[in-house]
CSV table of C-alpha atoms in Angstrom, one decimal:
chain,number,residue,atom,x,y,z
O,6,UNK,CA,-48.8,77.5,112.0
O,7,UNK,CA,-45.6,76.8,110.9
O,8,UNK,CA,-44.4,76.4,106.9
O,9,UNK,CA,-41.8,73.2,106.3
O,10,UNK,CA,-39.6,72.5,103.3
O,11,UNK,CA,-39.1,68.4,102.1
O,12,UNK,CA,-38.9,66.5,99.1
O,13,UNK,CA,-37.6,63.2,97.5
O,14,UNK,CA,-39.0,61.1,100.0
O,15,UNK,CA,-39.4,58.5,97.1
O,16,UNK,CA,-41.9,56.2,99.6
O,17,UNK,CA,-41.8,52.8,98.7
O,18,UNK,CA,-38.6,53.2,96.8
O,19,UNK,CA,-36.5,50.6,97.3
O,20,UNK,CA,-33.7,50.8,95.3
O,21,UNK,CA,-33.0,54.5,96.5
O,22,UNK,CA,-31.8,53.1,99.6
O,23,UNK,CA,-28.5,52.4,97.5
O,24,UNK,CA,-28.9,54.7,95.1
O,25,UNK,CA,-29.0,57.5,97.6
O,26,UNK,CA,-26.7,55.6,99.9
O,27,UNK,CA,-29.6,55.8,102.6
O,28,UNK,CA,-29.3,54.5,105.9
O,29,UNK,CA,-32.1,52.0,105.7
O,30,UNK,CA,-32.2,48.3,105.3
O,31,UNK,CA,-35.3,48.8,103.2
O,32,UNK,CA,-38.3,50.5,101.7
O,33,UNK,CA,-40.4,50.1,104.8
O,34,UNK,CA,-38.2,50.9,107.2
O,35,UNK,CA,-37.3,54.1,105.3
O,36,UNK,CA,-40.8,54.7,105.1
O,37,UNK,CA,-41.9,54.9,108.6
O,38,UNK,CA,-38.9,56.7,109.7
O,39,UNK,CA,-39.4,59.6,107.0
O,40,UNK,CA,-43.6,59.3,108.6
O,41,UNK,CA,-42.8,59.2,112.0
O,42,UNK,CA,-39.8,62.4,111.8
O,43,UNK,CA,-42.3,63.8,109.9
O,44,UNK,CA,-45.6,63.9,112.7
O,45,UNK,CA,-42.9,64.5,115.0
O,46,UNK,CA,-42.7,68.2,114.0
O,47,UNK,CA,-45.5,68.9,111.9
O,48,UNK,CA,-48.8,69.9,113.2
O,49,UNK,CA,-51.9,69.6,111.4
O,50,UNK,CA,-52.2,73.3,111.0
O,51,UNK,CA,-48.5,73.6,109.7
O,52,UNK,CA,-48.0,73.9,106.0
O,53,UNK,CA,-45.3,71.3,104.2
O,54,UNK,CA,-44.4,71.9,100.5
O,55,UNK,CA,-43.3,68.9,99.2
O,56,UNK,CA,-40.8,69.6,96.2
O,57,UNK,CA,-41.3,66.7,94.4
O,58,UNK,CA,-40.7,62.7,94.2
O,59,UNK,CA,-43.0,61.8,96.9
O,60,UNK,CA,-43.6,58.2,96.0
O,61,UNK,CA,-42.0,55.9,93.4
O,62,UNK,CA,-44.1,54.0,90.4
O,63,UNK,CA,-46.2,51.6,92.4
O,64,UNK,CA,-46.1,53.3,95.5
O,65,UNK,CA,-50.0,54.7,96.6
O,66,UNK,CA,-48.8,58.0,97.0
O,67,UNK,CA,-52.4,58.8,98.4
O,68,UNK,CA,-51.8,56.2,101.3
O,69,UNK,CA,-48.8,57.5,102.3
O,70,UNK,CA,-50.7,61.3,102.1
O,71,UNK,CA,-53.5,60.3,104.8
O,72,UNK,CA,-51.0,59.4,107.5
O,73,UNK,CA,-49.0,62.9,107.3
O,74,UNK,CA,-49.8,65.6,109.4
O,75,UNK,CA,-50.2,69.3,107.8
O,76,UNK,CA,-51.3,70.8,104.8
O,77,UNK,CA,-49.6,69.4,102.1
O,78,UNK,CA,-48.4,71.4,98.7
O,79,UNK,CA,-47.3,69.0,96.2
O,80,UNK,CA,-45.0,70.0,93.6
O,81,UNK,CA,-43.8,68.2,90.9
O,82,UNK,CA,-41.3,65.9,90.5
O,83,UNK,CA,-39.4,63.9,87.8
O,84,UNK,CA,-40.9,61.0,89.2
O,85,UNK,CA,-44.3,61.8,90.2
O,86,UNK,CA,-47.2,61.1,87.9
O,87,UNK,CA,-48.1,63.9,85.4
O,88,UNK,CA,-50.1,66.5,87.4
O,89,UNK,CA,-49.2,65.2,90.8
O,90,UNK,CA,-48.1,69.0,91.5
O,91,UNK,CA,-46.9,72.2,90.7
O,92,UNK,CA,-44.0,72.9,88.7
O,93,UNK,CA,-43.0,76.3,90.4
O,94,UNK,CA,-44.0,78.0,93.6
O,95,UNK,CA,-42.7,81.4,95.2
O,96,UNK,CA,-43.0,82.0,98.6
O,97,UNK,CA,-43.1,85.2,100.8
O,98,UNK,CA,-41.4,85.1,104.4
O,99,UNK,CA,-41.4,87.8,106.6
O,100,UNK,CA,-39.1,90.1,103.9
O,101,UNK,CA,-37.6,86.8,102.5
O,102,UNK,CA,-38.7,85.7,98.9
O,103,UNK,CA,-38.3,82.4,98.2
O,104,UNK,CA,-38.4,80.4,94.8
O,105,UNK,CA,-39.1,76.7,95.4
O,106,UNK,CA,-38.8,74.0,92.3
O,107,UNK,CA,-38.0,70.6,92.1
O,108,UNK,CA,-34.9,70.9,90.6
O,109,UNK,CA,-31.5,73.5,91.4
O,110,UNK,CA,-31.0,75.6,89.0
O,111,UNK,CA,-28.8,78.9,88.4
O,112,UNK,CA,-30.6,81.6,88.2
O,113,UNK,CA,-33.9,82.5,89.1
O,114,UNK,CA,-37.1,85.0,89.5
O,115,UNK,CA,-35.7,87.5,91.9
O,116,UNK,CA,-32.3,86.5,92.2
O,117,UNK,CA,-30.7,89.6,91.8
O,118,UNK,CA,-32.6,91.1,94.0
O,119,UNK,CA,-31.8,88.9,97.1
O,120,UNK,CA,-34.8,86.1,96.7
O,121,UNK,CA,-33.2,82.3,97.4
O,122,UNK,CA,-34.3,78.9,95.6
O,123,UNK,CA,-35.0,75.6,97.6
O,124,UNK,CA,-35.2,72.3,95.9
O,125,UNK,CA,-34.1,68.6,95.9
O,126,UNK,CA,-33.6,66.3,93.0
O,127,UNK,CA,-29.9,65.4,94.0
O,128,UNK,CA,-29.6,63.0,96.6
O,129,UNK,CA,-26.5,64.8,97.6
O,130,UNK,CA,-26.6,65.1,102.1
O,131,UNK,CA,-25.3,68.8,101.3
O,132,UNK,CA,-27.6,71.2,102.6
O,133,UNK,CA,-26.1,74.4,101.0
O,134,UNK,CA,-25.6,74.1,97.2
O,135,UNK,CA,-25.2,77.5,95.8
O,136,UNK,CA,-25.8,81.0,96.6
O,137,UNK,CA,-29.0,81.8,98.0
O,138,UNK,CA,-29.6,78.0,97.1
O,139,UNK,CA,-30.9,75.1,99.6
O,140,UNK,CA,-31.1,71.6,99.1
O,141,UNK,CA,-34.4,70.6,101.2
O,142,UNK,CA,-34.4,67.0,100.0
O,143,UNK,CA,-34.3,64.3,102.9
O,144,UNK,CA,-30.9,63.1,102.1
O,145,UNK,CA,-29.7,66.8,103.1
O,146,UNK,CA,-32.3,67.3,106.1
O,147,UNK,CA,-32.1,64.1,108.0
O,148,UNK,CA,-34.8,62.7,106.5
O,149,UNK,CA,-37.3,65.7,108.3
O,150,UNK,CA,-39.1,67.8,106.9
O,151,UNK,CA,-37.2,72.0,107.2
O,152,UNK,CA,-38.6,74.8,109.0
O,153,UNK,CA,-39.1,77.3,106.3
O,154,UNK,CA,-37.0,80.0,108.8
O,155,UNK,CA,-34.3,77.5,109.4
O,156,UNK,CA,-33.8,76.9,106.1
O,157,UNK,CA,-33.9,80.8,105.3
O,158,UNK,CA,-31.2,81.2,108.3
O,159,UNK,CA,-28.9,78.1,107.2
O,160,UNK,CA,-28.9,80.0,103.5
O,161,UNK,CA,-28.1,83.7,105.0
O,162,UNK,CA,-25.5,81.6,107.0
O,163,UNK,CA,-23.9,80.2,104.5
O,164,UNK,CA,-23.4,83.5,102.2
């Protein structure tokens, strides 16, 4: 039972592609790639948190739910419908404690004392973006979900 890190898969966002400078020739296409790198490493006794913009506006986020393998924790997003998820989530690896939120920010709960913060919101293909900060968003992760220790072990790299 392994714990993953994604977010900003924007399913059924079509004008990401650009915005994002995504490698896709459209919405679909981006789609099943993100689905199939996804099932390719998840289980269905894994655990993904999802850090927000899973689908865009239209998109049946539920659809694209029922053909994702693991548990999934939805946080929210900027643009997720209101109470789609979370706003804020702390997590305990091992000895690791990590804060995980939509959005980077500066500072946060523990950061003094070691903990690290994982979010997406950027676009950017950047996995490391500040001290004891990761960018888990698909632009930054190959468009696959992040092993929770990977992630832990790219930041401690990184420092």
């Amino acid at each position: 039972m392994a714990i993953f890190l994604t977010g900003c898969t924007h399913f059924g966002h079509e004008s990401i592609i650009k915005l994002a400078g995504r490698p896709f020739e459209n919405a679909q296409e981006m789609d099943e790639a993100i689905i199939r790198n996804w099932n390719a490493i998840v289980g269905e006794r894994d655990t993904v948190y999802h850090l927000g913009d899973f689908a865009f506006r239209s998109a049946p986020g539920e659809e694209y739910l029922k053909r994702l393998n693991g548990k999934i924790v939805l946080l929210q997003g900027n643009h997720d419908p209101k109470g789609w998820g979370v706003d804020y989530q702390t997590l305990k690896h091992k000895h690791q404690r990590c804060i995980l939120f939509h959005y980077p920010i500066e500072e946060w709960d523990g950061w003094y004392r070691g903990s690290m913060h994982f979010h997406c919101h950027t676009h950017k293909s950047v996995f490391l973006s500040g001290k004891r900060r990761g960018n888990v968003g698909v632009d930054a992760t190959g468009f696959t979900p992040i092993n929770l220790e990977t992630a832990i072990e790219m930041v401690q790299a990184g420092e």
